[in-house]
CSV table of N, CA, C and O in Angstrom, one decimal:
chain,number,residue,atom,x,y,z
A,1,GLN,N,209.3,110.0,-174.9
A,1,GLN,CA,209.5,111.4,-174.7
A,1,GLN,C,208.3,112.1,-174.2
A,1,GLN,O,207.2,111.7,-174.5
A,2,GLN,N,208.5,113.1,-173.4
A,2,GLN,CA,207.4,113.9,-172.8
A,2,GLN,C,206.9,114.9,-173.9
A,2,GLN,O,207.6,115.5,-174.6
A,3,ALA,N,205.6,115.0,-173.9
A,3,ALA,CA,204.9,115.9,-174.8
A,3,ALA,C,205.4,117.3,-174.6
A,3,ALA,O,205.6,117.8,-173.5
A,4,GLY,N,205.7,118.0,-175.7
A,4,GLY,CA,206.2,119.3,-175.7
A,4,GLY,C,207.7,119.5,-175.6
A,4,GLY,O,208.2,120.6,-175.8
A,5,THR,N,208.4,118.4,-175.4
A,5,THR,CA,209.9,118.5,-175.4
A,5,THR,C,210.4,118.4,-176.8
A,5,THR,O,209.8,117.7,-177.7
A,6,PRO,N,211.6,119.0,-177.1
A,6,PRO,CA,212.1,118.9,-178.4
A,6,PRO,C,212.6,117.5,-178.7
A,6,PRO,O,212.8,116.7,-177.8
A,7,LEU,N,212.8,117.2,-180.0
A,7,LEU,CA,213.3,115.9,-180.4
A,7,LEU,C,214.7,115.7,-180.0
A,7,LEU,O,215.5,116.7,-179.9
A,8,SER,N,215.2,114.5,-179.9
A,8,SER,CA,216.6,114.2,-179.6
A,8,SER,C,217.4,114.4,-180.9
A,8,SER,O,216.8,114.6,-182.0
A,9,GLY,N,218.7,114.3,-180.8
A,9,GLY,CA,219.5,114.5,-182.0
A,9,GLY,C,219.1,113.5,-183.1
A,9,GLY,O,219.0,113.9,-184.3
A,10,GLN,N,218.9,112.2,-182.8
A,10,GLN,CA,218.5,111.2,-183.7
A,10,GLN,C,217.2,111.5,-184.3
A,10,GLN,O,216.9,111.4,-185.5
A,11,GLU,N,216.2,111.9,-183.5
A,11,GLU,CA,214.9,112.3,-183.9
A,11,GLU,C,214.9,113.5,-184.9
A,11,GLU,O,214.2,113.5,-185.9
A,12,TYR,N,215.7,114.5,-184.6
A,12,TYR,CA,215.9,115.6,-185.5
A,12,TYR,C,216.4,115.2,-186.8
A,12,TYR,O,216.0,115.6,-187.9
A,13,TYR,N,217.4,114.3,-186.8
A,13,TYR,CA,218.0,113.8,-188.0
A,13,TYR,C,216.9,113.1,-188.9
A,13,TYR,O,216.8,113.4,-190.0
A,14,GLN,N,216.1,112.3,-188.2
A,14,GLN,CA,215.0,111.6,-189.0
A,14,GLN,C,213.9,112.6,-189.5
A,14,GLN,O,213.4,112.5,-190.6
A,15,PHE,N,213.6,113.6,-188.6
A,15,PHE,CA,212.6,114.6,-188.9
A,15,PHE,C,213.0,115.4,-190.2
A,15,PHE,O,212.2,115.6,-191.1
A,16,PHE,N,214.3,115.8,-190.2
A,16,PHE,CA,214.7,116.7,-191.3
A,16,PHE,C,215.3,115.9,-192.4
A,16,PHE,O,215.6,116.5,-193.5
A,17,MET,N,215.5,114.6,-192.3
A,17,MET,CA,216.0,113.8,-193.4
A,17,MET,C,215.2,114.0,-194.7
A,17,MET,O,215.8,114.2,-195.8
A,18,TYR,N,213.9,114.0,-194.6
A,18,TYR,CA,213.1,114.3,-195.7
A,18,TYR,C,213.3,115.6,-196.3
A,18,TYR,O,213.2,115.8,-197.5
A,19,LEU,N,213.7,116.6,-195.5
A,19,LEU,CA,213.8,118.0,-196.0
A,19,LEU,C,215.3,118.2,-196.5
A,19,LEU,O,215.6,119.4,-196.9
A,20,ARG,N,216.1,117.3,-196.4
A,20,ARG,CA,217.5,117.5,-196.8
A,20,ARG,C,217.7,118.0,-198.2
A,20,ARG,O,218.5,118.7,-198.6
A,21,VAL,N,216.8,117.5,-199.1
A,21,VAL,CA,216.8,118.0,-200.5
A,21,VAL,C,216.3,119.4,-200.4
A,21,VAL,O,215.3,119.7,-199.8
A,22,ALA,N,217.1,120.3,-200.9
A,22,ALA,CA,216.9,121.8,-200.7
A,22,ALA,C,215.5,122.2,-201.2
A,22,ALA,O,214.8,123.0,-200.6
A,23,ARG,N,215.0,121.6,-202.2
A,23,ARG,CA,213.7,121.9,-202.8
A,23,ARG,C,212.6,121.6,-201.8
A,23,ARG,O,211.7,122.4,-201.6
A,24,ARG,N,212.7,120.5,-201.1
A,24,ARG,CA,211.7,120.1,-200.1
A,24,ARG,C,211.8,121.0,-198.9
A,24,ARG,O,210.7,121.4,-198.4
A,25,ALA,N,213.0,121.4,-198.5
A,25,ALA,CA,213.1,122.3,-197.3
A,25,ALA,C,212.5,123.7,-197.7
A,25,ALA,O,211.8,124.3,-196.9
A,26,ARG,N,212.8,124.2,-198.9
A,26,ARG,CA,212.2,125.4,-199.3
A,26,ARG,C,210.7,125.4,-199.4
A,26,ARG,O,210.0,126.3,-199.1
A,27,THR,N,210.2,124.2,-199.9
A,27,THR,CA,208.7,124.1,-200.0
A,27,THR,C,208.1,124.2,-198.6
A,27,THR,O,207.1,124.8,-198.4
A,28,ALA,N,208.7,123.5,-197.6
A,28,ALA,CA,208.1,123.5,-196.3
A,28,ALA,C,208.2,124.9,-195.7
A,28,ALA,O,207.2,125.4,-195.1
A,29,CYS,N,209.3,125.6,-195.9
A,29,CYS,CA,209.4,127.0,-195.5
A,29,CYS,C,208.5,127.9,-196.2
A,29,CYS,O,207.9,128.8,-195.6
A,30,LEU,N,208.3,127.7,-197.5
A,30,LEU,CA,207.3,128.5,-198.2
A,30,LEU,C,205.9,128.4,-197.7
A,30,LEU,O,205.2,129.4,-197.5
A,31,LEU,N,205.5,127.1,-197.3
A,31,LEU,CA,204.2,126.9,-196.7
A,31,LEU,C,204.1,127.7,-195.4
A,31,LEU,O,203.1,128.4,-195.2
A,32,ARG,N,205.2,127.7,-194.6
A,32,ARG,CA,205.2,128.4,-193.4
A,32,ARG,C,205.1,129.9,-193.6
A,32,ARG,O,204.3,130.6,-192.9
A,33,MET,N,205.8,130.4,-194.6
A,33,MET,CA,205.8,131.9,-194.8
A,33,MET,C,204.5,132.3,-195.5
A,33,MET,O,204.0,133.4,-195.2
A,34,LEU,N,203.9,131.5,-196.3
A,34,LEU,CA,202.6,131.8,-197.0
A,34,LEU,C,201.4,131.7,-196.1
A,34,LEU,O,200.6,132.6,-196.1
A,35,TYR,N,201.4,130.7,-195.3
A,35,TYR,CA,200.2,130.4,-194.6
A,35,TYR,C,200.3,130.6,-193.1
A,35,TYR,O,199.3,130.6,-192.3
A,36,GLY,N,201.5,130.8,-192.6
A,36,GLY,CA,201.8,131.0,-191.2
A,36,GLY,C,201.7,129.8,-190.3
A,36,GLY,O,201.5,128.7,-190.8
A,37,CYS,N,201.9,130.0,-189.1
A,37,CYS,CA,202.0,128.9,-188.1
A,37,CYS,C,200.7,128.3,-187.8
A,37,CYS,O,200.6,127.2,-187.1
A,38,ARG,N,199.6,128.9,-188.2
A,38,ARG,CA,198.3,128.4,-187.9
A,38,ARG,C,197.8,127.4,-188.9
A,38,ARG,O,196.7,126.8,-188.8
A,39,ASN,N,198.5,127.3,-190.0
A,39,ASN,CA,198.1,126.3,-191.1
A,39,ASN,C,198.2,124.9,-190.5
A,39,ASN,O,199.2,124.5,-189.8
A,40,PRO,N,197.2,124.1,-190.7
A,40,PRO,CA,197.1,122.7,-190.2
A,40,PRO,C,198.4,121.9,-190.5
A,40,PRO,O,198.9,121.1,-189.7
A,41,LEU,N,198.8,122.0,-191.8
A,41,LEU,CA,200.0,121.2,-192.2
A,41,LEU,C,201.3,121.7,-191.4
A,41,LEU,O,202.0,120.9,-190.9
A,42,VAL,N,201.4,123.0,-191.3
A,42,VAL,CA,202.6,123.5,-190.6
A,42,VAL,C,202.5,123.1,-189.1
A,42,VAL,O,203.5,122.7,-188.5
A,43,GLN,N,201.3,123.2,-188.5
A,43,GLN,CA,201.1,122.8,-187.1
A,43,GLN,C,201.4,121.3,-186.9
A,43,GLN,O,202.0,121.0,-185.9
A,44,ARG,N,201.1,120.5,-187.9
A,44,ARG,CA,201.3,119.1,-187.8
A,44,ARG,C,202.8,118.8,-187.8
A,44,ARG,O,203.4,118.0,-187.0
A,45,LEU,N,203.6,119.5,-188.6
A,45,LEU,CA,205.1,119.4,-188.6
A,45,LEU,C,205.6,119.9,-187.3
A,45,LEU,O,206.5,119.3,-186.7
A,46,ASP,N,205.1,121.1,-186.8
A,46,ASP,CA,205.6,121.6,-185.5
A,46,ASP,C,205.3,120.7,-184.4
A,46,ASP,O,206.2,120.5,-183.5
A,47,LYS,N,204.2,120.1,-184.4
A,47,LYS,CA,203.8,119.1,-183.3
A,47,LYS,C,204.7,117.9,-183.4
A,47,LYS,O,205.2,117.4,-182.4
A,48,TYR,N,204.9,117.4,-184.6
A,48,TYR,CA,205.8,116.2,-184.8
A,48,TYR,C,207.2,116.5,-184.2
A,48,TYR,O,207.8,115.7,-183.5
A,49,GLU,N,207.7,117.7,-184.5
A,49,GLU,CA,209.0,118.1,-184.1
A,49,GLU,C,209.1,118.2,-182.6
A,49,GLU,O,210.2,118.0,-182.0
A,50,ASN,N,208.0,118.4,-181.9
A,50,ASN,CA,208.1,118.6,-180.4
A,50,ASN,C,207.2,117.6,-179.7
A,50,ASN,O,206.6,117.9,-178.7
A,51,HIS,N,207.2,116.3,-180.2
A,51,HIS,CA,206.5,115.2,-179.5
A,51,HIS,C,205.0,115.5,-179.2
A,51,HIS,O,204.5,115.3,-178.2
A,52,GLY,N,204.3,116.1,-180.2
A,52,GLY,CA,202.9,116.3,-180.1
A,52,GLY,C,202.4,117.6,-179.6
A,52,GLY,O,201.2,117.8,-179.6
A,53,VAL,N,203.2,118.5,-179.1
A,53,VAL,CA,202.8,119.7,-178.6
A,53,VAL,C,203.7,120.9,-179.1
A,53,VAL,O,204.9,120.8,-179.0
A,54,ILE,N,203.1,121.9,-179.6
A,54,ILE,CA,203.8,123.1,-180.0
A,54,ILE,C,204.1,123.9,-178.8
A,54,ILE,O,203.2,124.3,-178.0
A,55,PRO,N,205.4,124.1,-178.5
A,55,PRO,CA,205.8,124.8,-177.3
A,55,PRO,C,205.2,126.2,-177.2
A,55,PRO,O,205.1,126.9,-178.2
A,56,LYS,N,204.7,126.6,-176.1
A,56,LYS,CA,204.2,128.0,-175.9
A,56,LYS,C,205.2,128.8,-175.1
A,56,LYS,O,206.0,128.3,-174.4
A,57,GLY,N,205.2,130.1,-175.4
A,57,GLY,CA,206.1,131.0,-174.7
A,57,GLY,C,207.5,131.0,-175.3
A,57,GLY,O,207.7,130.6,-176.5
A,58,PRO,N,208.4,131.6,-174.7
A,58,PRO,CA,209.8,131.9,-175.2
A,58,PRO,C,210.5,130.6,-175.5
A,58,PRO,O,210.3,129.5,-174.9
A,59,ILE,N,211.4,130.6,-176.5
A,59,ILE,CA,212.2,129.5,-177.0
A,59,ILE,C,213.6,129.9,-176.9
A,59,ILE,O,214.1,130.9,-177.3
A,60,CYS,N,214.4,129.0,-176.3
A,60,CYS,CA,215.9,129.1,-176.2
A,60,CYS,C,216.4,128.1,-177.2
A,60,CYS,O,216.1,127.0,-177.2
A,61,ALA,N,217.3,128.6,-178.1
A,61,ALA,CA,217.9,127.8,-179.1
A,61,ALA,C,219.4,127.6,-179.0
A,61,ALA,O,220.1,128.4,-178.3
A,62,GLU,N,220.0,126.7,-179.7
A,62,GLU,CA,221.4,126.4,-179.6
A,62,GLU,C,222.1,127.4,-180.6
A,62,GLU,O,222.7,127.0,-181.6
A,63,LEU,N,222.0,128.7,-180.4
A,63,LEU,CA,222.6,129.7,-181.2
A,63,LEU,C,223.3,130.7,-180.3
A,63,LEU,O,222.8,131.2,-179.4
A,64,SER,N,224.6,130.9,-180.7
A,64,SER,CA,225.3,131.9,-179.9
A,64,SER,C,224.9,133.3,-180.3
A,64,SER,O,224.9,134.2,-179.4
A,65,GLU,N,224.5,133.6,-181.5
A,65,GLU,CA,224.2,134.9,-182.0
A,65,GLU,C,222.8,135.4,-181.6
A,65,GLU,O,222.5,136.5,-181.5
A,66,ASN,N,221.9,134.4,-181.5
A,66,ASN,CA,220.5,134.7,-181.2
A,66,ASN,C,219.8,133.6,-180.4
A,66,ASN,O,219.1,132.8,-181.0
A,67,PRO,N,220.1,133.4,-179.2
A,67,PRO,CA,219.6,132.2,-178.4
A,67,PRO,C,218.2,132.3,-178.0
A,67,PRO,O,217.6,131.3,-177.5
A,68,PHE,N,217.5,133.4,-178.1
A,68,PHE,CA,216.2,133.6,-177.6
A,68,PHE,C,215.2,134.0,-178.7
A,68,PHE,O,215.4,134.9,-179.5
A,69,PHE,N,214.0,133.4,-178.7
A,69,PHE,CA,212.9,133.7,-179.6
A,69,PHE,C,211.6,133.8,-178.8
A,69,PHE,O,211.4,133.0,-177.8
A,70,PRO,N,210.7,134.7,-179.1
A,70,PRO,CA,209.5,134.9,-178.3
A,70,PRO,C,208.5,133.7,-178.4
A,70,PRO,O,207.8,133.5,-177.4
A,71,ASP,N,208.6,132.9,-179.5
A,71,ASP,CA,207.7,131.8,-179.6
A,71,ASP,C,208.3,130.8,-180.6
A,71,ASP,O,209.3,131.1,-181.3
A,72,PHE,N,207.7,129.6,-180.7
A,72,PHE,CA,208.2,128.6,-181.6
A,72,PHE,C,208.0,129.0,-183.1
A,72,PHE,O,208.9,128.7,-183.9
A,73,CYS,N,207.0,129.8,-183.4
A,73,CYS,CA,206.7,130.2,-184.7
A,73,CYS,C,207.9,131.1,-185.2
A,73,CYS,O,208.4,131.0,-186.3
A,74,THR,N,208.3,132.1,-184.4
A,74,THR,CA,209.4,133.0,-184.7
A,74,THR,C,210.7,132.2,-184.9
A,74,THR,O,211.4,132.5,-185.8
A,75,PHE,N,210.9,131.2,-184.0
A,75,PHE,CA,212.1,130.4,-184.1
A,75,PHE,C,212.1,129.6,-185.4
A,75,PHE,O,213.1,129.6,-186.2
A,76,SER,N,211.0,129.0,-185.8
A,76,SER,CA,210.9,128.3,-187.0
A,76,SER,C,211.0,129.2,-188.3
A,76,SER,O,211.7,128.8,-189.2
A,77,LEU,N,210.5,130.4,-188.2
A,77,LEU,CA,210.7,131.3,-189.3
A,77,LEU,C,212.1,131.7,-189.5
A,77,LEU,O,212.7,131.8,-190.6
A,78,TYR,N,212.8,131.9,-188.3
A,78,TYR,CA,214.2,132.2,-188.4
A,78,TYR,C,215.0,131.1,-189.1
A,78,TYR,O,215.9,131.3,-189.9
A,79,ARG,N,214.7,129.8,-188.7
A,79,ARG,CA,215.4,128.7,-189.4
A,79,ARG,C,215.1,128.7,-190.9
A,79,ARG,O,216.1,128.5,-191.7
A,80,CYS,N,213.9,129.1,-191.3
A,80,CYS,CA,213.6,129.1,-192.7
A,80,CYS,C,214.4,130.2,-193.4
A,80,CYS,O,215.0,130.0,-194.5
A,81,ILE,N,214.3,131.4,-192.9
A,81,ILE,CA,214.9,132.6,-193.5
A,81,ILE,C,216.4,132.4,-193.6
A,81,ILE,O,217.1,132.7,-194.6
A,82,SER,N,217.0,131.9,-192.5
A,82,SER,CA,218.5,131.7,-192.4
A,82,SER,C,219.0,130.4,-193.1
A,82,SER,O,220.2,130.2,-193.2
A,83,LYS,N,218.0,129.6,-193.5
A,83,LYS,CA,218.3,128.3,-194.1
A,83,LYS,C,219.2,127.4,-193.2
A,83,LYS,O,220.1,126.7,-193.6
A,84,ARG,N,218.9,127.5,-191.9
A,84,ARG,CA,219.6,126.7,-190.9
A,84,ARG,C,218.5,125.7,-190.2
A,84,ARG,O,218.1,125.9,-189.1
A,85,TYR,N,218.2,124.7,-191.0
A,85,TYR,CA,217.1,123.8,-190.7
A,85,TYR,C,217.3,122.9,-189.5
A,85,TYR,O,216.4,122.4,-188.9
A,86,PHE,N,218.6,122.7,-189.1
A,86,PHE,CA,218.9,121.7,-188.0
A,86,PHE,C,219.1,122.4,-186.7
A,86,PHE,O,219.6,121.7,-185.7
A,87,ILE,N,218.8,123.6,-186.5
A,87,ILE,CA,219.0,124.3,-185.2
A,87,ILE,C,218.0,123.7,-184.3
A,87,ILE,O,216.8,123.6,-184.6
A,88,LYS,N,218.4,123.3,-183.1
A,88,LYS,CA,217.5,122.8,-182.1
A,88,LYS,C,217.1,123.8,-181.0
A,88,LYS,O,217.9,124.7,-180.8
A,89,VAL,N,216.0,123.5,-180.4
A,89,VAL,CA,215.6,124.3,-179.2
A,89,VAL,C,216.0,123.7,-178.0
A,89,VAL,O,216.3,122.5,-178.0
């Protein structure tokens, strides 16, 4: 896969499999909300999710109600707040 591209469906499944337990997903989101997207652990997760590069600029997501986000951080926070962890970009 090309750096900066989102994970495939199978890769998303593997990426989020660890977070399927609600407590783990909440913990990851709590880290994001407490420390922000500049936290090294949060950035490592974001890079893993996007083949080594955190996307810059606007993000389009598979959402009919809100398909556009100004950046990956905002998109990730939306997933945490709405508890919709499997939404892809």
